[in-house]
Amino acid sequence: MRHRRFVIATTATLTGALLLAGCSAGGGATDIEDKSADYGFNEEGLPIVDETLTLTFGGSKAPLAPDYSEMELVQQWEADTNIAIEWQNLPDQVYAEKKNLMLASGDLPDVLFNSGLSDAEVVQNGTNGTLLPLEDLVEEYAPTLTAILEERPDIRAAITASDGHIYTLPSVEELGILPYPNFIFINTAWLDAVGLPMPTTIDEYHDALEAFKTQDPNGNGAADEIPLSFRTDSFAANPHDLIAALGGQPENNDHRIVRDDKVEFTANTDGYKAGVSALGEWYADGLIDPESFSQDDVAYLAKGKSDTPILGSFIWWEGKEMVGEDRVGDYALVGILEGTDGERLASVANNQEISRGAMAITRANEYPVATMRWADRLFDPVMSAQSNWGPIGVTLEENADGILVQIPATGGESEGERRQRVAPGGPKITTAADFETVVAPEPRAKERQDLVAEFYAPFQANDAYPPVMLSNEELDQVSFANTDINTLVKEKFASWIVNGNIDAEWDSYVTQLQGLGIDDVVATYQQAYDRFQQGGE
């Protein structure tokens, strides 16, 4: 595939054609004529076009979001730019069901906004010409985004495909909390009842769970206490930090970490084996909820709100969500426990704060130049804050320091529910620096930031695998193998803890992983990681 570029036809009055060279669906080269000048395109200032230009946008939206045309912020965008949008965005699940048919049929909107595209879909639809390459448009018509990408090559690398093209625009929210989703909480009222202090080591934590099991801390005379409950393969309920404490192996959902710029698979190491084996001993002693390997979020969260307190310790994103407002005062964050080797190891997840796929321009769009200017406005930090949380005067207001802060929600509506109704999302960038100078984190997010800074970040045990976009070839090499590998790891994790048979099966398990291609998978991720470190090229 030849390099694609847009070519500006220079005329003094901007009535000449603007041409975008791209690949057609069949893989050949085609020129897409940009007609922005027909509507009185302005290279600077507002409006973007003198005559109203109408574009069609498709993609996903939050469950509580109205039609985007009803949002105050979206209406302001149209008034400012003179670009009207016919919104076809659908609730996530509905859009997911229709997305592939839309892409295959060629019946495309001009723009995919909150595109919902996987990396594989971005690469496939970029290389076949369904999505336009954006890097030259960004350089020429998106000065705000260009300045950010020059300052932040990691963001540029995250949105750059292996062929060197940018097919989607980013969404960035750098709160620093996603790498540490698995908070361990313990019932301090029960600690008081059994006469134990807050545990600081993995052995003290084990002793507390054992006391919860045997000493009736809820005082009802029944052996109904659940010392520890968690969920496997969840966003925020995994016992990864316990594996690190018991075996010295940092772990995450992907079983893929980075240390010293080396990609490592975690679930075949001696440390992982030691950690899982120890959890098997805990299970045999009745310290782990048997439903930890089968429960969904609904069943899991219900345990914390039972009429009689039954939950001694749990792992979740937020304590109040698990146990409710009335009971949250009885629980405290454990943090990172000193492990059996005397170290404190906080496992880092691969949850990304730099996301791609926030917006794409399709080959149906005859006005990509005006569209890119429209998108660039959303990367202004103040506008990004409004796209993310809602408009100033509705959800945000300036404090005495000139920082945007949340206006409390009213009428029984939560801030999260209000956010779905008034914030369209899409392309936006709020960096860590912006959270200091432009917009304050939501109160819940700020609380979590403080907890991460105190209890987790000082003990970071690994680096996250960065937001690398794999090539088509790399995706082919890892996708099917990962499915089989992750299925095997999940099944054996549960089996070994419940049945205590890890020693008997370990060698055959390691051999199975090798047969599934784990070494090739790690090598592929290393290759992509190295490319990312060079700026995505």
Coordinates of C-alpha atoms in Angstrom, one line a residue:
M1 CA 0.0 0.0 0.0
R2 CA 1.5 3.3 -1.0
H3 CA 1.8 6.2 1.4
R4 CA -1.4 8.3 1.5
R5 CA -1.4 12.0 1.7
F6 CA -3.8 14.9 1.2
V7 CA -2.7 17.5 -1.3
I8 CA -3.9 21.1 -1.0
A9 CA -4.7 22.8 -4.3
T10 CA -3.5 26.3 -3.7
T11 CA -5.7 29.1 -4.9
A12 CA -6.0 32.6 -3.5
T13 CA -9.7 32.3 -2.9
L14 CA -9.8 28.7 -1.6
T15 CA -12.2 27.7 -4.3
G16 CA -9.9 25.1 -5.6
A17 CA -10.2 21.4 -4.8
L18 CA -8.6 19.9 -1.7
L19 CA -7.6 16.3 -2.5
L20 CA -7.1 13.5 0.0
A21 CA -5.2 10.6 -1.4
G22 CA -6.3 7.3 0.2
C23 CA -6.9 3.6 -0.3
S24 CA -10.2 2.4 -1.7
A25 CA -12.0 -0.6 -0.2
G26 CA -10.3 -2.8 -2.7
G27 CA -6.9 -1.7 -1.6
G28 CA -6.1 0.5 -4.6
A29 CA -5.4 4.2 -4.5
T30 CA -8.2 6.8 -4.9
D31 CA -8.4 10.5 -4.5
I32 CA -11.2 11.9 -2.3
E33 CA -12.0 15.4 -3.2
D34 CA -12.5 17.7 -0.3
K35 CA -15.3 20.2 -0.8
S36 CA -15.0 22.3 2.3
A37 CA -14.3 25.4 0.2
D38 CA -17.8 25.1 -1.3
Y39 CA -19.2 26.2 2.1
G40 CA -16.8 29.1 2.6
F41 CA -14.2 27.2 4.6
N42 CA -12.1 29.4 7.0
E43 CA -8.7 28.2 8.0
E44 CA -8.8 30.1 11.3
G45 CA -11.3 31.4 13.7
L46 CA -15.1 30.8 13.8
P47 CA -17.3 29.8 12.2
I48 CA -15.4 27.1 10.5
V49 CA -17.6 27.5 7.4
D50 CA -19.6 30.5 6.4
E51 CA -22.6 28.5 5.1
T52 CA -24.1 25.7 7.2
L53 CA -22.5 22.4 6.5
T54 CA -24.3 19.2 7.6
L55 CA -22.4 16.0 8.5
T56 CA -23.7 12.6 9.7
F57 CA -22.1 11.2 12.8
G58 CA -22.5 7.6 14.0
G59 CA -21.2 5.6 16.9
S60 CA -22.0 4.7 20.5
K61 CA -23.4 6.7 23.4
A62 CA -24.1 6.1 27.1
P63 CA -27.3 4.3 28.1
L64 CA -28.8 7.5 29.7
A65 CA -27.7 9.9 27.0
P66 CA -30.4 11.6 24.9
D67 CA -30.1 12.2 21.2
Y68 CA -26.9 14.2 21.1
S69 CA -28.7 17.1 19.3
E70 CA -30.5 17.7 22.6
M71 CA -27.3 18.3 24.5
E72 CA -26.5 21.9 25.4
L73 CA -22.9 21.5 24.6
V74 CA -23.5 20.0 21.2
Q75 CA -25.9 22.8 20.4
Q76 CA -23.2 25.3 21.3
W77 CA -20.7 23.4 19.0
E78 CA -23.1 23.9 16.0
A79 CA -23.7 27.6 16.8
D80 CA -19.9 28.2 17.1
T81 CA -18.8 26.3 14.0
N82 CA -21.8 26.5 11.6
I83 CA -21.4 22.7 11.2
A84 CA -24.6 20.9 11.8
I85 CA -24.6 17.2 12.7
E86 CA -27.2 14.6 12.1
W87 CA -26.5 12.2 15.0
Q88 CA -27.0 8.5 14.5
N89 CA -25.3 7.4 17.7
L90 CA -26.8 4.4 19.4
P91 CA -26.6 2.8 22.9
D92 CA -23.4 0.7 23.2
Q93 CA -25.0 -2.7 22.9
V94 CA -27.2 -1.7 19.9
Y95 CA -24.3 -0.1 18.1
A96 CA -22.1 -3.1 18.7
E97 CA -24.6 -5.3 17.0
K98 CA -24.9 -3.0 13.9
K99 CA -21.3 -1.9 13.6
N100 CA -19.9 -4.7 11.6
L101 CA -22.8 -4.7 9.1
M102 CA -22.4 -0.9 8.7
L103 CA -18.7 -1.2 8.0
A104 CA -19.1 -4.1 5.6
S105 CA -22.0 -2.6 3.7
G106 CA -20.3 0.7 3.0
D107 CA -23.3 2.6 4.1
L108 CA -21.2 4.9 6.3
P109 CA -21.7 8.1 8.2
D110 CA -19.2 10.9 7.6
V111 CA -17.7 10.4 11.1
L112 CA -17.6 7.7 13.7
F113 CA -17.8 9.5 17.1
N114 CA -17.2 7.2 20.1
S115 CA -16.3 4.7 17.4
G116 CA -16.3 1.6 19.5
L117 CA -13.7 0.1 17.1
S118 CA -11.3 -2.5 18.3
D119 CA -7.7 -2.3 17.4
A120 CA -8.2 -5.0 14.8
E121 CA -11.2 -3.1 13.3
V122 CA -9.2 0.1 13.2
V123 CA -6.3 -1.5 11.4
Q124 CA -8.5 -3.5 9.0
N125 CA -10.7 -0.5 8.1
G126 CA -7.8 1.8 7.9
T127 CA -5.8 -0.4 5.5
N128 CA -8.9 -1.1 3.3
G129 CA -9.7 2.6 3.0
T130 CA -12.9 2.7 5.0
L131 CA -11.2 5.1 7.5
L132 CA -9.2 8.0 6.2
P133 CA -5.6 8.5 7.3
L134 CA -5.6 11.6 9.5
E135 CA -1.9 12.5 10.2
D136 CA -1.6 15.0 7.4
L137 CA -5.0 16.5 8.2
V138 CA -3.9 16.8 11.8
E139 CA -0.7 18.5 10.9
E140 CA -2.4 21.0 8.6
Y141 CA -5.7 21.7 10.3
A142 CA -5.5 20.7 13.9
P143 CA -3.0 23.0 15.6
T144 CA -4.2 22.3 19.1
L145 CA -3.8 18.5 18.8
T146 CA -0.6 18.9 16.9
A147 CA 0.9 20.9 19.7
I148 CA -0.1 18.2 22.2
L149 CA 1.3 15.4 20.1
E150 CA 4.6 17.3 19.8
E151 CA 4.8 17.6 23.5
R152 CA 3.5 14.0 24.1
P153 CA 5.1 11.6 21.7
D154 CA 3.6 8.7 23.7
I155 CA 0.1 9.9 22.8
R156 CA 1.1 10.1 19.1
A157 CA 2.6 6.6 19.4
A158 CA -0.6 5.2 20.9
I159 CA -2.8 6.4 18.0
T160 CA -0.3 5.5 15.2
A161 CA -0.7 2.2 13.4
S162 CA 2.2 0.1 12.4
D163 CA 1.9 1.4 8.8
G164 CA 2.6 4.9 10.1
H165 CA -0.9 6.2 9.7
I166 CA -3.3 7.7 12.3
Y167 CA -6.8 6.4 11.7
T168 CA -8.6 7.5 14.9
L169 CA -8.3 10.4 17.3
P170 CA -7.6 9.9 21.0
S171 CA -9.4 10.2 24.3
V172 CA -7.1 10.8 27.2
E173 CA -7.9 11.2 30.9
E174 CA -4.8 11.0 33.1
L175 CA -5.9 10.6 36.6
G176 CA -3.4 7.9 37.4
I177 CA -6.0 5.6 39.0
L178 CA -6.6 3.0 36.3
P179 CA -3.3 1.1 36.9
Y180 CA -4.4 0.1 40.4
P181 CA -8.1 -1.1 40.2
N182 CA -7.9 -3.9 42.8
F183 CA -8.3 -2.3 46.3
I184 CA -8.3 -4.7 49.2
F185 CA -10.7 -3.7 52.1
I186 CA -11.1 -5.3 55.5
N187 CA -13.8 -5.2 58.1
T188 CA -12.2 -3.1 61.0
A189 CA -15.3 -3.7 63.2
W190 CA -14.5 -7.4 63.0
L191 CA -10.9 -6.8 63.7
D192 CA -11.9 -5.0 66.9
A193 CA -14.2 -7.9 67.7
V194 CA -11.4 -10.5 67.4
G195 CA -8.8 -8.2 69.0
L196 CA -6.5 -7.8 66.0
P197 CA -4.9 -4.7 64.6
M198 CA -5.0 -3.6 61.0
P199 CA -2.8 -6.1 59.1
T200 CA 0.4 -4.8 57.5
T201 CA 1.9 -8.2 56.4
I202 CA 0.5 -11.1 54.4
D203 CA 0.8 -13.3 57.4
E204 CA -1.2 -10.9 59.6
Y205 CA -3.8 -10.6 56.9
H206 CA -4.1 -14.4 56.8
D207 CA -4.4 -14.5 60.6
A208 CA -7.2 -12.0 60.5
L209 CA -9.1 -14.0 57.9
E210 CA -8.7 -17.1 60.0
A211 CA -10.1 -15.3 63.1
F212 CA -13.0 -14.1 61.0
K213 CA -13.7 -17.7 60.1
T214 CA -13.5 -19.1 63.6
Q215 CA -14.5 -16.4 66.1
D216 CA -18.0 -15.3 65.0
P217 CA -17.2 -11.6 64.6
N218 CA -20.7 -10.7 63.5
G219 CA -21.9 -12.1 66.8
N220 CA -25.0 -14.0 65.5
G221 CA -23.9 -17.5 66.6
A222 CA -23.9 -18.8 63.1
A223 CA -20.8 -19.7 61.0
D224 CA -22.0 -17.5 58.1
E225 CA -18.9 -15.3 57.9
I226 CA -17.1 -15.1 54.5
P227 CA -13.5 -14.2 55.4
L228 CA -12.4 -13.2 51.8
S229 CA -14.3 -12.8 48.6
F230 CA -13.1 -11.7 45.2
R231 CA -13.8 -12.2 41.5
T232 CA -11.5 -13.5 38.8
D233 CA -11.0 -11.8 35.5
S234 CA -12.8 -8.8 36.7
F235 CA -11.8 -5.2 36.2
A236 CA -11.5 -4.4 39.9
A237 CA -11.9 -7.6 42.0
N238 CA -8.8 -9.7 41.4
P239 CA -6.4 -11.1 44.0
H240 CA -3.4 -10.0 42.0
D241 CA -1.7 -8.2 44.9
L242 CA -2.2 -11.3 47.1
I243 CA -0.3 -13.4 44.5
A244 CA 2.4 -10.8 44.5
A245 CA 2.6 -10.9 48.3
L246 CA 2.5 -14.7 48.5
G247 CA 4.8 -15.5 45.6
G248 CA 6.6 -12.3 44.6
Q249 CA 5.0 -12.3 41.1
P250 CA 3.3 -9.1 40.0
E251 CA 0.2 -10.0 38.0
N252 CA -2.7 -8.5 36.0
N253 CA -5.6 -9.6 33.9
D254 CA -3.5 -9.9 30.7
H255 CA -0.8 -11.9 32.5
R256 CA 1.5 -9.5 30.7
I257 CA 3.8 -7.0 32.4
V258 CA 6.8 -4.9 31.6
R259 CA 10.0 -4.7 33.7
D260 CA 13.1 -3.0 32.5
D261 CA 11.6 -2.7 29.0
K262 CA 11.2 -6.4 28.8
V263 CA 7.7 -7.9 28.2
E264 CA 7.0 -10.8 30.6
F265 CA 4.3 -13.4 30.8
T266 CA 3.4 -13.8 34.4
A267 CA 1.4 -17.0 34.7
N268 CA 4.1 -19.6 34.2
T269 CA 6.7 -18.4 36.7
D270 CA 7.8 -20.0 40.0
G271 CA 6.5 -17.0 41.8
Y272 CA 3.0 -17.3 40.3
K273 CA 3.0 -21.0 41.2
A274 CA 3.9 -20.2 44.8
G275 CA 1.2 -17.5 45.0
V276 CA -1.6 -19.7 43.6
S277 CA -0.5 -22.6 45.8
A278 CA -0.7 -20.5 48.9
L279 CA -4.2 -19.3 48.0
G280 CA -5.1 -23.0 47.6
E281 CA -4.1 -23.6 51.2
W282 CA -6.3 -20.6 52.2
Y283 CA -9.2 -22.1 50.3
A284 CA -8.7 -25.5 52.0
D285 CA -8.9 -23.7 55.3
G286 CA -12.2 -22.1 54.4
L287 CA -10.8 -18.6 54.1
I288 CA -11.9 -17.9 50.5
D289 CA -15.5 -17.6 49.3
P290 CA -16.2 -20.7 47.1
E291 CA -18.2 -18.4 44.8
S292 CA -15.2 -16.3 44.0
F293 CA -14.7 -18.2 40.8
S294 CA -18.2 -18.1 39.5
Q295 CA -20.1 -15.0 40.8
D296 CA -21.0 -12.0 38.6
D297 CA -20.9 -8.4 39.8
V298 CA -24.5 -8.4 40.9
A299 CA -24.0 -11.4 43.2
Y300 CA -20.7 -10.2 44.4
L301 CA -21.9 -6.7 45.4
A302 CA -25.0 -8.2 47.1
K303 CA -22.7 -9.9 49.6
G304 CA -21.6 -6.6 51.1
K305 CA -25.2 -5.4 51.6
S306 CA -26.7 -8.5 53.2
D307 CA -29.0 -7.9 56.2
T308 CA -26.4 -9.4 58.5
P309 CA -22.8 -8.4 57.9
I310 CA -21.1 -11.5 56.5
L311 CA -18.1 -10.1 54.6
G312 CA -14.7 -9.9 56.3
S313 CA -12.5 -8.7 53.4
F314 CA -13.1 -8.0 49.7
I315 CA -11.4 -6.6 46.6
W316 CA -13.2 -3.8 44.7
W317 CA -12.8 -0.4 43.1
E318 CA -14.7 1.4 45.8
G319 CA -15.7 0.4 49.3
K320 CA -19.1 2.2 49.4
E321 CA -20.2 0.6 46.2
M322 CA -19.6 -2.8 47.7
V323 CA -21.0 -2.4 51.2
G324 CA -23.2 0.7 51.0
E325 CA -23.3 4.1 52.7
D326 CA -24.4 2.8 56.1
R327 CA -21.7 0.1 56.4
V328 CA -18.7 1.7 54.7
G329 CA -17.4 3.1 57.9
D330 CA -16.8 -0.4 59.2
Y331 CA -14.2 -1.1 56.4
A332 CA -10.8 0.3 55.7
L333 CA -8.3 0.0 52.8
V334 CA -5.6 -2.6 53.5
G335 CA -3.3 -1.4 50.8
I336 CA -0.1 -3.3 49.8
L337 CA 0.9 -6.0 52.3
E338 CA 4.4 -6.9 53.1
G339 CA 4.9 -10.2 51.4
T340 CA 6.5 -13.4 52.4
D341 CA 9.9 -12.2 51.1
G342 CA 9.6 -8.9 53.1
E343 CA 8.8 -6.8 50.0
R344 CA 5.7 -4.8 49.2
L345 CA 4.7 -5.3 45.5
A346 CA 1.8 -3.4 43.9
S347 CA 0.8 -5.1 40.7
V348 CA 0.1 -2.6 37.8
A349 CA -2.7 -3.4 35.4
N350 CA -2.7 -2.6 31.7
N351 CA -5.8 -0.4 31.8
Q352 CA -5.0 2.5 29.6
E353 CA -5.5 6.2 30.2
I354 CA -4.7 6.9 26.6
S355 CA -7.4 5.5 24.3
R356 CA -7.8 5.5 20.6
G357 CA -11.0 5.2 18.6
A358 CA -12.7 8.3 20.0
M359 CA -13.3 9.6 16.4
A360 CA -12.7 8.5 12.9
I361 CA -13.4 10.1 9.5
T362 CA -14.8 7.7 6.9
R363 CA -14.4 7.6 3.2
A364 CA -18.0 8.8 2.9
N365 CA -16.9 12.2 4.2
E366 CA -16.5 14.9 1.4
Y367 CA -15.4 17.5 3.9
P368 CA -12.5 16.0 5.9
V369 CA -10.7 19.4 6.2
A370 CA -13.6 21.1 7.8
T371 CA -14.3 18.0 9.9
M372 CA -10.7 18.0 11.3
R373 CA -10.9 21.7 12.2
W374 CA -14.2 20.9 14.0
A375 CA -12.5 18.0 15.9
D376 CA -9.5 20.1 16.9
R377 CA -11.6 22.4 19.0
L378 CA -12.4 19.5 21.3
F379 CA -8.8 19.2 22.3
D380 CA -8.7 22.6 23.9
P381 CA -8.4 21.6 27.6
V382 CA -11.5 23.6 28.7
M383 CA -13.5 22.1 25.9
S384 CA -12.2 18.6 26.7
A385 CA -13.3 19.0 30.2
Q386 CA -16.8 19.9 29.0
S387 CA -16.9 17.0 26.6
N388 CA -16.0 14.7 29.4
W389 CA -18.2 16.0 32.2
G390 CA -20.6 18.4 30.7
P391 CA -20.9 22.1 30.1
I392 CA -19.8 25.0 32.3
G393 CA -22.9 26.2 34.2
V394 CA -24.5 22.7 34.2
T395 CA -21.9 20.4 35.7
L396 CA -18.8 22.6 35.9
E397 CA -18.0 26.0 37.4
E398 CA -14.9 28.0 38.1
N399 CA -13.6 28.2 41.7
A400 CA -11.7 31.1 43.2
D401 CA -8.5 29.8 41.6
G402 CA -10.0 29.7 38.1
I403 CA -10.1 25.8 38.2
L404 CA -13.2 24.1 36.9
V405 CA -14.9 22.1 39.6
Q406 CA -18.0 19.9 39.8
I407 CA -21.4 21.4 40.6
P408 CA -23.1 18.9 42.9
A409 CA -25.9 16.9 41.2
T410 CA -29.4 17.5 42.6
G411 CA -32.8 15.8 42.5
G412 CA -31.6 12.4 43.5
E413 CA -29.4 12.1 40.4
S414 CA -25.8 11.0 40.8
E415 CA -22.9 12.8 39.2
G416 CA -22.4 9.7 37.0
E417 CA -26.0 9.7 35.8
R418 CA -25.9 13.4 35.0
R419 CA -22.6 13.0 33.2
Q420 CA -24.2 10.5 30.8
R421 CA -27.0 12.9 30.0
V422 CA -24.9 16.0 29.3
A423 CA -21.4 15.0 28.2
P424 CA -21.0 13.6 24.7
G425 CA -17.5 12.2 25.2
G426 CA -15.6 11.7 21.9
P427 CA -12.1 13.0 21.2
K428 CA -10.6 14.9 24.2
I429 CA -7.4 15.2 26.2
T430 CA -7.2 16.0 29.9
T431 CA -3.6 15.4 31.0
A432 CA -2.2 15.1 34.5
A433 CA -1.1 18.8 34.2
D434 CA -4.6 19.8 33.1
F435 CA -6.0 18.3 36.3
E436 CA -3.7 20.7 38.2
T437 CA -4.4 23.9 36.2
V438 CA -7.7 23.5 34.2
V439 CA -10.2 21.1 35.8
A440 CA -10.3 19.4 39.2
P441 CA -10.9 15.7 39.3
E442 CA -14.4 14.5 40.4
P443 CA -14.5 14.2 44.2
R444 CA -14.5 10.4 44.0
A445 CA -11.6 10.4 41.6
K446 CA -9.6 12.8 43.8
E447 CA -10.2 10.5 46.8
R448 CA -8.9 7.5 44.8
Q449 CA -6.0 9.5 43.5
D450 CA -4.9 10.2 47.1
L451 CA -5.3 6.6 48.1
V452 CA -3.3 5.4 45.1
A453 CA -0.5 7.9 45.9
E454 CA -0.4 6.8 49.6
F455 CA -1.0 3.0 49.4
Y456 CA -0.1 1.8 45.9
A457 CA 2.2 4.0 43.7
P458 CA 5.1 3.9 46.2
F459 CA 5.2 0.1 45.8
Q460 CA 4.8 -0.2 42.0
A461 CA 6.2 -3.6 41.0
N462 CA 6.1 -3.4 37.2
D463 CA 5.2 -1.1 34.3
A464 CA 2.0 -1.5 32.4
Y465 CA 2.1 -2.7 28.8
P466 CA 1.5 0.6 26.9
P467 CA -1.3 1.3 24.5
V468 CA 0.4 -0.2 21.5
M469 CA -1.6 -0.7 18.3
L470 CA -0.6 -4.0 16.8
S471 CA -0.3 -4.5 13.1
N472 CA -2.6 -6.9 11.2
E473 CA 0.2 -9.5 11.1
E474 CA 0.8 -9.1 14.8
L475 CA -2.9 -9.4 15.6
D476 CA -3.0 -12.6 13.6
Q477 CA -0.1 -13.9 15.6
V478 CA -1.5 -13.2 19.0
S479 CA -5.3 -13.1 18.8
F480 CA -6.2 -16.8 18.7
A481 CA -3.3 -17.8 20.8
N482 CA -4.3 -15.3 23.5
T483 CA -7.8 -16.7 23.6
D484 CA -6.6 -20.2 24.3
I485 CA -3.9 -19.1 26.7
N486 CA -6.1 -17.0 28.8
T487 CA -8.8 -19.6 28.9
L488 CA -6.3 -22.2 30.1
V489 CA -4.8 -19.8 32.8
K490 CA -8.3 -18.9 34.1
E491 CA -9.4 -22.5 34.3
K492 CA -6.3 -23.7 36.0
F493 CA -6.2 -20.8 38.5
A494 CA -9.7 -21.7 39.8
S495 CA -9.0 -25.5 39.7
W496 CA -5.7 -25.3 41.5
I497 CA -7.1 -23.1 44.3
V498 CA -10.2 -25.2 44.8
N499 CA -8.7 -28.6 44.3
G500 CA -5.1 -27.9 45.6
N501 CA -3.6 -29.9 42.7
I502 CA -1.1 -27.4 41.3
D503 CA 2.0 -29.5 42.0
A504 CA 0.7 -32.5 40.1
E505 CA -0.3 -30.4 37.0
W506 CA 2.2 -27.7 36.9
D507 CA 4.7 -29.2 34.4
S508 CA 2.0 -30.3 32.0
Y509 CA 0.5 -26.8 32.2
V510 CA 3.8 -25.1 31.3
T511 CA 4.1 -27.5 28.4
Q512 CA 0.6 -26.7 27.2
L513 CA 1.4 -23.0 27.3
Q514 CA 4.4 -23.6 25.2
G515 CA 2.3 -25.6 22.7
L516 CA -0.1 -22.8 22.5
G517 CA 2.7 -20.5 21.4
I518 CA 3.3 -18.4 24.5
D519 CA 7.0 -17.7 23.5
D520 CA 5.9 -16.4 20.1
V521 CA 3.2 -14.3 21.7
V522 CA 5.6 -12.6 24.1
A523 CA 8.1 -12.0 21.3
T524 CA 5.3 -10.4 19.2
Y525 CA 4.3 -8.1 22.1
Q526 CA 8.0 -7.3 22.6
Q527 CA 8.4 -6.3 19.0
A528 CA 5.3 -4.0 19.2
Y529 CA 6.5 -2.6 22.5
D530 CA 9.9 -1.7 20.9
R531 CA 8.2 0.0 18.0
F532 CA 6.0 2.0 20.4
Q533 CA 9.1 3.1 22.3
Q534 CA 10.4 4.5 19.0
G535 CA 7.3 6.6 18.6
G536 CA 5.1 4.1 16.8
E537 CA 7.2 3.9 13.7

